[in-house]
mmCIF file of C-alpha atoms and ligand atoms in Angstrom:
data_model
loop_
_atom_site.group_PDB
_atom_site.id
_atom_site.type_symbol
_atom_site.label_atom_id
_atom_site.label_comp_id
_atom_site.label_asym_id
_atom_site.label_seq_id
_atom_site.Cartn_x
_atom_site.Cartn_y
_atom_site.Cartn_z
ATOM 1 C CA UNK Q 1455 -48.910 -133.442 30.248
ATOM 2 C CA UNK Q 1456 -46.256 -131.739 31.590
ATOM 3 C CA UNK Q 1457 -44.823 -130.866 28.561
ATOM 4 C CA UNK Q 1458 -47.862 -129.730 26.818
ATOM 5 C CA UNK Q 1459 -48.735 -127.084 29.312
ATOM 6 C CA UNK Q 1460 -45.557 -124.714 28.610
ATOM 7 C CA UNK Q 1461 -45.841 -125.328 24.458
ATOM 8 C CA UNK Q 1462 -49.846 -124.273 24.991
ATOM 9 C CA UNK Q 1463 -48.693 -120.920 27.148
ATOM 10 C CA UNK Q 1464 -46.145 -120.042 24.699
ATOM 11 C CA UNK Q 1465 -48.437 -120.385 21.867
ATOM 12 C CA UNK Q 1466 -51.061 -118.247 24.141
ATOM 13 C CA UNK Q 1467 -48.128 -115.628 24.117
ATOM 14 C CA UNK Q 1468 -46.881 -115.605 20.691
ATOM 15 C CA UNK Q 1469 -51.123 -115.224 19.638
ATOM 16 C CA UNK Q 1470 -51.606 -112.474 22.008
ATOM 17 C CA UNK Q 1471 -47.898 -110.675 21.558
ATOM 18 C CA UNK Q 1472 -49.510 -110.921 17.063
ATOM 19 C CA UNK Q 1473 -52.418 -109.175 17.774
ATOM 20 C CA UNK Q 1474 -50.685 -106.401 20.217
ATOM 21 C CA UNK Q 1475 -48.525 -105.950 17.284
ATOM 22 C CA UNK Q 1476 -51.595 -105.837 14.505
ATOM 23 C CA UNK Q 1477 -52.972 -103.229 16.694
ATOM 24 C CA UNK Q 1478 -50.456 -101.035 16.543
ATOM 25 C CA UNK Q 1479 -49.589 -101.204 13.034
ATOM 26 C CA UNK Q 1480 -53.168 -100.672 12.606
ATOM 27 C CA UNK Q 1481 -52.958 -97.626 14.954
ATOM 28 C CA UNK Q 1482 -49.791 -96.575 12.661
ATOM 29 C CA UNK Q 1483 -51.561 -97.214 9.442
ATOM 30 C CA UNK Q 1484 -51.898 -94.091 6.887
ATOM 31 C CA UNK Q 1485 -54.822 -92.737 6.824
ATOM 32 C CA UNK Q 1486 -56.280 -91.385 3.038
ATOM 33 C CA UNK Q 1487 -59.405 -89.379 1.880
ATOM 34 C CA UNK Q 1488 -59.315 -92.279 -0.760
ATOM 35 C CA UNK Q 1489 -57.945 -94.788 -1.567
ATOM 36 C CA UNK Q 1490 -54.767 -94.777 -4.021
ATOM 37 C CA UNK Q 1491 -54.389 -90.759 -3.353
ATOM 38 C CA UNK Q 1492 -52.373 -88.003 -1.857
ATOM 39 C CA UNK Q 1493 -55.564 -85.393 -1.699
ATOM 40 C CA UNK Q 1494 -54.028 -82.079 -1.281
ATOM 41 C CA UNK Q 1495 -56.198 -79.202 -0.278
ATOM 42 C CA UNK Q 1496 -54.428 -75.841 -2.086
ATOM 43 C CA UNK Q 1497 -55.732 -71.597 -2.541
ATOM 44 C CA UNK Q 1498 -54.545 -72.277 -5.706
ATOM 45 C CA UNK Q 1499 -53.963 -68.609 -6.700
ATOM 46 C CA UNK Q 1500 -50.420 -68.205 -6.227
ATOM 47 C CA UNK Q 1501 -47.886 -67.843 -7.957
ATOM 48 C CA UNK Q 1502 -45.178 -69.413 -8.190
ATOM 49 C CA UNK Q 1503 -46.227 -71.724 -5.379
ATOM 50 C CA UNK Q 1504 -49.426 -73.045 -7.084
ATOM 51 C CA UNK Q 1505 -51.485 -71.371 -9.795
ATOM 52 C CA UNK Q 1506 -53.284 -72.511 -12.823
ATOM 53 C CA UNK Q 1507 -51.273 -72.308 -16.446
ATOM 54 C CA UNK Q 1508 -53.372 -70.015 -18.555
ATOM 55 C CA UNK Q 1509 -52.834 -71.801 -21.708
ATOM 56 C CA UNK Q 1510 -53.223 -75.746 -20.788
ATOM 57 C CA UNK Q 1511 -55.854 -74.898 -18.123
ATOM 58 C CA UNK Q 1512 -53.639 -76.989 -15.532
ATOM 59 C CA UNK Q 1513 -52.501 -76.108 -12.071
ATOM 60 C CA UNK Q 1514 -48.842 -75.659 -12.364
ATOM 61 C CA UNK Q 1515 -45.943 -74.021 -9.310
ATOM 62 C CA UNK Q 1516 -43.515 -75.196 -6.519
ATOM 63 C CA UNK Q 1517 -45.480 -76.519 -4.430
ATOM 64 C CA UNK Q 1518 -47.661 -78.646 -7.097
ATOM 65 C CA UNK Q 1519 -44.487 -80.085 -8.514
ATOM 66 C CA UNK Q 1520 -43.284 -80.354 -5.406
ATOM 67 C CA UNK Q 1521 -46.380 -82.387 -3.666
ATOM 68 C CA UNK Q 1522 -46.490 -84.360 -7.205
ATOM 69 C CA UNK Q 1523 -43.424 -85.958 -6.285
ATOM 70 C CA UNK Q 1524 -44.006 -86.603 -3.005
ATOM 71 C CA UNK Q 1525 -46.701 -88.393 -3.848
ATOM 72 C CA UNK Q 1526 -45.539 -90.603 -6.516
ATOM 73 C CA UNK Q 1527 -42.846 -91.600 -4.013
ATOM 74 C CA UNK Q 1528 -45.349 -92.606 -1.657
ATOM 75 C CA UNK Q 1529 -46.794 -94.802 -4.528
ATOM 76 C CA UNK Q 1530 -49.843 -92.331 -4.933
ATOM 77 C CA UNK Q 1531 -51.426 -90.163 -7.490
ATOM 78 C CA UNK Q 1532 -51.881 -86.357 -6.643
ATOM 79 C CA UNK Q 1533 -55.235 -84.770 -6.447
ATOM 80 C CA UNK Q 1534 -55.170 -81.160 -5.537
ATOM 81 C CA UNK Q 1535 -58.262 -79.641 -4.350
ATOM 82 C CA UNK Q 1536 -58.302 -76.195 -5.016
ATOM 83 C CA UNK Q 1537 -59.907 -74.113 -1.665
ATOM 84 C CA UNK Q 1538 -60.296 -70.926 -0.582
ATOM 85 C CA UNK Q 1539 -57.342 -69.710 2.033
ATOM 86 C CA UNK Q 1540 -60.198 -69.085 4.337
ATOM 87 C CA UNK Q 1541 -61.693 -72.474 4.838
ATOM 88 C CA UNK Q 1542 -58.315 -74.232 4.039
ATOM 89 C CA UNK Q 1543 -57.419 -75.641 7.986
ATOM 90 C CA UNK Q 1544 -61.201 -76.166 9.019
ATOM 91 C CA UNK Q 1545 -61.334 -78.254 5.041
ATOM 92 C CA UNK Q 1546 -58.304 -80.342 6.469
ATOM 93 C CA UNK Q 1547 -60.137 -80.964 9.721
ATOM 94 C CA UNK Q 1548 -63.373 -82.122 7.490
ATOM 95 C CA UNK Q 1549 -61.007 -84.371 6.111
ATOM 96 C CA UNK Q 1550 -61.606 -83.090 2.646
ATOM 97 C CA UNK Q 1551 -58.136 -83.740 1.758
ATOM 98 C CA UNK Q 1552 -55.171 -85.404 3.469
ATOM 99 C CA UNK Q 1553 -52.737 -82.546 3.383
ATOM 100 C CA UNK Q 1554 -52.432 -78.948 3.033
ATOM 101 C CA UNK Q 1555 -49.766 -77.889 0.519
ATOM 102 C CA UNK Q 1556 -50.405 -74.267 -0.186
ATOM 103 C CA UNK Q 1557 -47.004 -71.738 1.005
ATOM 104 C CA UNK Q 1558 -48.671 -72.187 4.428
ATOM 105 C CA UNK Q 1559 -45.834 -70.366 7.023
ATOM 106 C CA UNK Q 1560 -45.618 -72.779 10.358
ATOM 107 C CA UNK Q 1561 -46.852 -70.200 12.770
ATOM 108 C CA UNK Q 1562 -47.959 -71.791 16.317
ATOM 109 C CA UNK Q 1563 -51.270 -71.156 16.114
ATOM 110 C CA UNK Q 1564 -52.030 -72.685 13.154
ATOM 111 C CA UNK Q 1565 -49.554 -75.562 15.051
ATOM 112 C CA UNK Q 1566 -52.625 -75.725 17.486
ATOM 113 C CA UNK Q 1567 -55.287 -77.288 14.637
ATOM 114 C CA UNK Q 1568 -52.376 -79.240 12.657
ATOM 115 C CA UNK Q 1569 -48.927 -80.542 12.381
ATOM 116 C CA UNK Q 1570 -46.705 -79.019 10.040
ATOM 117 C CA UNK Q 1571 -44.459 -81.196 8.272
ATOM 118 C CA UNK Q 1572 -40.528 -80.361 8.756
ATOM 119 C CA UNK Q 1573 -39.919 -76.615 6.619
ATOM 120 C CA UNK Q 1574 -39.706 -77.231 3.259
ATOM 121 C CA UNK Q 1575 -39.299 -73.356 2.021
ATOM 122 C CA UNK Q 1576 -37.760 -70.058 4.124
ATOM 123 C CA UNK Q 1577 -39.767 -66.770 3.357
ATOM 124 C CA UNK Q 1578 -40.366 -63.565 4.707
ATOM 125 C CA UNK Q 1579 -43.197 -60.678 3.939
ATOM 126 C CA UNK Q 1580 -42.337 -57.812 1.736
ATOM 127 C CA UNK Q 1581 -43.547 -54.356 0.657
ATOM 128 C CA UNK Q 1582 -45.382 -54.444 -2.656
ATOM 129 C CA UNK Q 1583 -45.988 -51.155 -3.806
ATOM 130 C CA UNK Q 1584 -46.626 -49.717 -7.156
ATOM 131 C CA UNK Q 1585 -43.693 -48.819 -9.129
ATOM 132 C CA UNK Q 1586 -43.892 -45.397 -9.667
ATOM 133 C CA UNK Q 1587 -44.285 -44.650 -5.623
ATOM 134 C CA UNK Q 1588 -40.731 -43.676 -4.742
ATOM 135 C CA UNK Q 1589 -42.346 -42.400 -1.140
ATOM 136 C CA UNK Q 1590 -42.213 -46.486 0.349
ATOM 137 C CA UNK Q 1591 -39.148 -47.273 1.158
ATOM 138 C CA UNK Q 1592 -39.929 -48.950 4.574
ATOM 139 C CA UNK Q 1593 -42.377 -49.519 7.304
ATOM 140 C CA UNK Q 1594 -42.423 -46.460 8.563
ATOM 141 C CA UNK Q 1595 -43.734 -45.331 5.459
ATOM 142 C CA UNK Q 1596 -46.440 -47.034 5.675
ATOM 143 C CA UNK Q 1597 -48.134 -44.550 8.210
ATOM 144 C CA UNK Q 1598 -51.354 -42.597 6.390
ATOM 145 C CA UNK Q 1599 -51.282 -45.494 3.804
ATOM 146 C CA UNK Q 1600 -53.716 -48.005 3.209
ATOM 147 C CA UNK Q 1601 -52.232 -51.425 2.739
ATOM 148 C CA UNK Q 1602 -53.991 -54.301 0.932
ATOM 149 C CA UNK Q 1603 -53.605 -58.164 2.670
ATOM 150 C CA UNK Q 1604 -54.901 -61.165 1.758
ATOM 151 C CA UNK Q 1605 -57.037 -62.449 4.785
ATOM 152 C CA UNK Q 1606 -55.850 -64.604 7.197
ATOM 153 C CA UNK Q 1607 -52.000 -64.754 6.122
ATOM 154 C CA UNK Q 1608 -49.038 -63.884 7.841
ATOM 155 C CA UNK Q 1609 -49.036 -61.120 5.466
ATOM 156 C CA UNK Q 1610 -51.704 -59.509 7.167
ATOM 157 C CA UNK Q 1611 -50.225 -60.193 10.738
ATOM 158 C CA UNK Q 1612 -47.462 -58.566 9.903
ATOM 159 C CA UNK Q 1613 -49.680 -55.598 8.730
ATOM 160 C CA UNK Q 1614 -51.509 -55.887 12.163
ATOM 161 C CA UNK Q 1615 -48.314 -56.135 13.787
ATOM 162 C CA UNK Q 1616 -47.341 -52.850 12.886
ATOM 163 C CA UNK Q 1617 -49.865 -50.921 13.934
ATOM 164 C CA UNK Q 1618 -49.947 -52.666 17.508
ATOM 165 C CA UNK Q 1619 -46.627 -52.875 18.304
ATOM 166 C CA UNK Q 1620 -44.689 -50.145 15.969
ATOM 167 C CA UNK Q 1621 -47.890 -48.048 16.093
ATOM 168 C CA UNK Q 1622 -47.703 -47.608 12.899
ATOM 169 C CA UNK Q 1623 -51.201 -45.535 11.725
ATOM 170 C CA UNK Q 1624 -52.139 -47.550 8.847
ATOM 171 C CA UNK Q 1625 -55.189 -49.203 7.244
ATOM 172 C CA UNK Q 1626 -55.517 -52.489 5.875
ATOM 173 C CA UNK Q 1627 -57.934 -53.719 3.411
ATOM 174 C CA UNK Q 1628 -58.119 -57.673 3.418
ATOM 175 C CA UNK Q 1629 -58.829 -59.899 0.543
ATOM 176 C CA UNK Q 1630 -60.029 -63.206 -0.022
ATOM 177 C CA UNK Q 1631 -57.260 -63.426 -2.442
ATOM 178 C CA UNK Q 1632 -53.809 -62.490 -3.243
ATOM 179 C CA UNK Q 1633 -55.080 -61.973 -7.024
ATOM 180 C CA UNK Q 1634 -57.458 -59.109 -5.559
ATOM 181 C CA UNK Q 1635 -54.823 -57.689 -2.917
ATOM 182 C CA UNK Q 1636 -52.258 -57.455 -5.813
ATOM 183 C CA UNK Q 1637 -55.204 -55.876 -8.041
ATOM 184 C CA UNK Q 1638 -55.892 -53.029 -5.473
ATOM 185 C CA UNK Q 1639 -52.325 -51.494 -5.363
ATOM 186 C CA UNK Q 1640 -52.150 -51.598 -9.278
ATOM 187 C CA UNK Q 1641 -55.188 -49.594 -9.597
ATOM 188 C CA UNK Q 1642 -54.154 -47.517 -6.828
ATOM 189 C CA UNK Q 1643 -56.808 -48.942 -4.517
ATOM 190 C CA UNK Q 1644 -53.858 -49.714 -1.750
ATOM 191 C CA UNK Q 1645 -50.618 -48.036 -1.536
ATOM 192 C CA UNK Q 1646 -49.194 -51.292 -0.911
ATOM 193 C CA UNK Q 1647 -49.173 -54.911 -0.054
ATOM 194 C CA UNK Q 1648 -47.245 -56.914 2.451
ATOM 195 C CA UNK Q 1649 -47.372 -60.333 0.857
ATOM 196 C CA UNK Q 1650 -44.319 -63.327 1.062
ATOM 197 C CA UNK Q 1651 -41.621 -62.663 -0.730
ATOM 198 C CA UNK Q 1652 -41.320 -64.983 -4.069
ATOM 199 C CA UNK Q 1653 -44.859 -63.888 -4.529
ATOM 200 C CA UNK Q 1654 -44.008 -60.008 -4.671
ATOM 201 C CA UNK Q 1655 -40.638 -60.821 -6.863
ATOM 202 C CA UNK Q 1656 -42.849 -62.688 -9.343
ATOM 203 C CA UNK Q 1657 -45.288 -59.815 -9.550
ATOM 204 C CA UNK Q 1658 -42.589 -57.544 -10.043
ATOM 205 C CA UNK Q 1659 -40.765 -59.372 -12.535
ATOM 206 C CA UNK Q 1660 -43.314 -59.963 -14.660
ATOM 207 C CA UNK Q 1661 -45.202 -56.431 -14.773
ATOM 208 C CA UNK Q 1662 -41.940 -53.526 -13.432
ATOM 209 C CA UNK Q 1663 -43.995 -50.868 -14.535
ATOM 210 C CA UNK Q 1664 -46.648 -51.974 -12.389
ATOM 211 C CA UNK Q 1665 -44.882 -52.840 -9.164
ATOM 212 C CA UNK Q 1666 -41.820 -52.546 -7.146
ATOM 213 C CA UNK Q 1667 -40.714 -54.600 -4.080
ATOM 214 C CA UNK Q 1668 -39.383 -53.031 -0.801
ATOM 215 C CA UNK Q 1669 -37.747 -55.273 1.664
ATOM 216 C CA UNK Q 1670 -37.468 -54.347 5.200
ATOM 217 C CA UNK Q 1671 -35.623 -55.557 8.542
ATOM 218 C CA UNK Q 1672 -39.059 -55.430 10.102
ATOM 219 C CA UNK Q 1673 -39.674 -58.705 8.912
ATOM 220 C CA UNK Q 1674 -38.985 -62.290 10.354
ATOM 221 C CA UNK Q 1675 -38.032 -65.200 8.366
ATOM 222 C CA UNK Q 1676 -40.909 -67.665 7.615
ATOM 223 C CA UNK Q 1677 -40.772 -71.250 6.719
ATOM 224 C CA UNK Q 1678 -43.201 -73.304 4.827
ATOM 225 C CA UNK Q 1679 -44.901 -76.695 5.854
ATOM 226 C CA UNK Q 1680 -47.058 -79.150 4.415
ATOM 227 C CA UNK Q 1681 -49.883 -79.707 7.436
ATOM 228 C CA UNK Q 1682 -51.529 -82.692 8.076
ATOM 229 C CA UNK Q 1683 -54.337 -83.714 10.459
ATOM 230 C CA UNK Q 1684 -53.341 -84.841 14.358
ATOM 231 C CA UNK Q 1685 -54.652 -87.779 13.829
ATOM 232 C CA UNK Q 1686 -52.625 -88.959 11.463
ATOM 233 C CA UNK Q 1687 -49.496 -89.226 12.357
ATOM 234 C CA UNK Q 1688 -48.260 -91.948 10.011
ATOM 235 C CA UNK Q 1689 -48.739 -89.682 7.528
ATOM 236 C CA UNK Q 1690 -46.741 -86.828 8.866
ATOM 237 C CA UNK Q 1691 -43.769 -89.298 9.106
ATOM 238 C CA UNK Q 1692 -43.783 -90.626 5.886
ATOM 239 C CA UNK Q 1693 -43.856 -86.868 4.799
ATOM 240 C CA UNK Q 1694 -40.725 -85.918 6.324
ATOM 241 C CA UNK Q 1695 -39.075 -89.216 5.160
ATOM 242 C CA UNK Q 1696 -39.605 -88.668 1.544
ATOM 243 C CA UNK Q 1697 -39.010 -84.607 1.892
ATOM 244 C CA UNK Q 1698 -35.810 -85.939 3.396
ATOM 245 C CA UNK Q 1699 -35.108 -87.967 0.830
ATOM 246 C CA UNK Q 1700 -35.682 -85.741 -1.979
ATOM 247 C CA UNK Q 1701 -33.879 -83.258 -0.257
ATOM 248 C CA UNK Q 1702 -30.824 -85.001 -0.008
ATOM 249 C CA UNK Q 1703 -31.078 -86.822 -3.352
ATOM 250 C CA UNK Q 1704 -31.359 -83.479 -5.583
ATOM 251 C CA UNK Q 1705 -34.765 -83.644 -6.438
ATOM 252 C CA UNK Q 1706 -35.881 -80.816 -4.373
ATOM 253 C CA UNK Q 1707 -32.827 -78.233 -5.858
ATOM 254 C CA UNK Q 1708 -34.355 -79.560 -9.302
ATOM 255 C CA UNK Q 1709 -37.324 -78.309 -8.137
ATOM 256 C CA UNK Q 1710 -36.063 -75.486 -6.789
ATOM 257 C CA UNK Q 1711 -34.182 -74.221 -9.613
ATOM 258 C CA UNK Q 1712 -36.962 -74.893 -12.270
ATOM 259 C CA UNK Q 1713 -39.028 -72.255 -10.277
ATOM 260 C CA UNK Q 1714 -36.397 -69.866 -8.654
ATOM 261 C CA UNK Q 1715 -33.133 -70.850 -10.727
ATOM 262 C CA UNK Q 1716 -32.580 -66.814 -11.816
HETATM 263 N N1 LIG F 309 -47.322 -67.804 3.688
HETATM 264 C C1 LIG F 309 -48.505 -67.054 3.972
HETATM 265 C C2 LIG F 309 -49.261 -67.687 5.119
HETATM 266 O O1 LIG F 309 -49.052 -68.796 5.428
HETATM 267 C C3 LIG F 309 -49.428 -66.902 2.787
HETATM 268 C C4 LIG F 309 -49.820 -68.166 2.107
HETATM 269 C C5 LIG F 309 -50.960 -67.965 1.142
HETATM 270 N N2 LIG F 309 -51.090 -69.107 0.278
HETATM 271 C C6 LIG F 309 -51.904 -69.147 -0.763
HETATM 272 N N3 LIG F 309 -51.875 -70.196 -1.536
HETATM 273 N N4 LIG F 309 -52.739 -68.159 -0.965
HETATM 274 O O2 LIG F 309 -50.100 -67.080 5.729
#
């Protein structure tokens, strides 16, 4: 009898020390919209970070190729589900997709609703103006000038920025979309954009009789994270630990260079 009595506590603990442990793996367990995906929610209107390819009809960029891997290394298929910029952190919150891949900058407030994944991509806002204004050549210039944003972007905090703090007197016209804030200054609707940077190059590469970019000082660097919902923090770390990975491995300068090699 006396032997019995220690073998039956141990056996107590070893049950009870199983199921503390199931619990928190459960607790740790990735959470998915469904089941065998990586859903990512995406304004899929910009390019070169995520657009659709005119001729296969097929959303195509940085950040698609980019999430793509991710999620095969995570033993997933992509789904991107493509939302308007306006509704894209309340659609996370819904839990219409898992993540939010879409250039978002990591700005605190936004760090209130979600956590951002470590930066994957440095930016800052530029000038987009048309290419036959020689007057832009800075902020300052802005003043009397109506400048086109899309809604809701750091792009048009910066815009708001400048006329609070550099009281800069100018007027800014927000879009739903970049498409239709790029649209206004070539038809001379705004004088300019302020819009991230690899966006505005693009633009300018493409059509340089249509635009022109002007950099300025005025502007803070900007980094790019994937968010994901607080509650799912397993998630968030098994981000990291791939971007890490494909970071150091040289999939990410692949990347990289496919869209920004020149
Ligand atoms: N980086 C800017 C921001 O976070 C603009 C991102 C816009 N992204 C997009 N797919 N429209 O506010």
């Amino acid at each position: 009898m006396k032997k019995i009595v220690p073998v039956v506590v141990i056996l107590a603990a070893v049950l009870f020390l199983g199921c503390a442990q199931q619990a928190t793996k459960e607790e740790q367990k990735i959470k998915l919209v469904e089941e065998g995906y990586l859903t990512v929610g995406s304004d899929i209107a910009y390019p070169p970070f995520e657009y659709t390819d005119e001729k296969t009809g097929e959303y195509t960029g940085f950040d698609i190729d980019l999430m793509t891997e991710i999620a095969n290394r995570m033993g997933l298929k992509v789904k991107f589900v493509n939302t308007a910029w306006d509704g894209i952190i309340p659609g996370l919150l819904a839990h219409k997709y898992d993540v939010i891949c879409s250039a978002m900058t990591i700005t605190e407030e936004r760090a209130k609703q979600v956590d951002f994944s470590d930066p994957y991509f440095e930016a800052k806002q530029v000038i987009l103006t048309r290419a036959d204004n020689t007057e832009i050549q800075d902020v300052d210039d802005l003043n009397g000038r109506v400048v086109a944003v899309q809604q809701g972007t750091t792009g048009d905090f910066a815009a708001q920025r400048l006329v609070d703090e550099k009281g800069i007197q100018l007027e800014i016209k927000r879009f739903e979309g970049t498409p239709e804030a790029l649209m206004a200054v070539q038809k001379g609707d705004a004088d300019a954009a302020i819009i991230d940077n690899f966006v505005a190059y693009i633009a300018a590469k493409e059509n340089p009789d249509i635009y022109r970019v002007v950099e300025s000082d005025e502007f803070a660097p900007e980094y790019y994270g994937i968010a994901v919902n607080k509650d799912n923090p397993a998630l968030l770390e098994k981000i990291n630990e791939v971007l890490k990975e494909i970071k150091e491995d040289g999939t990410y300068d692949k990347i990289y260079n496919k869209w920004f090699g020149e």
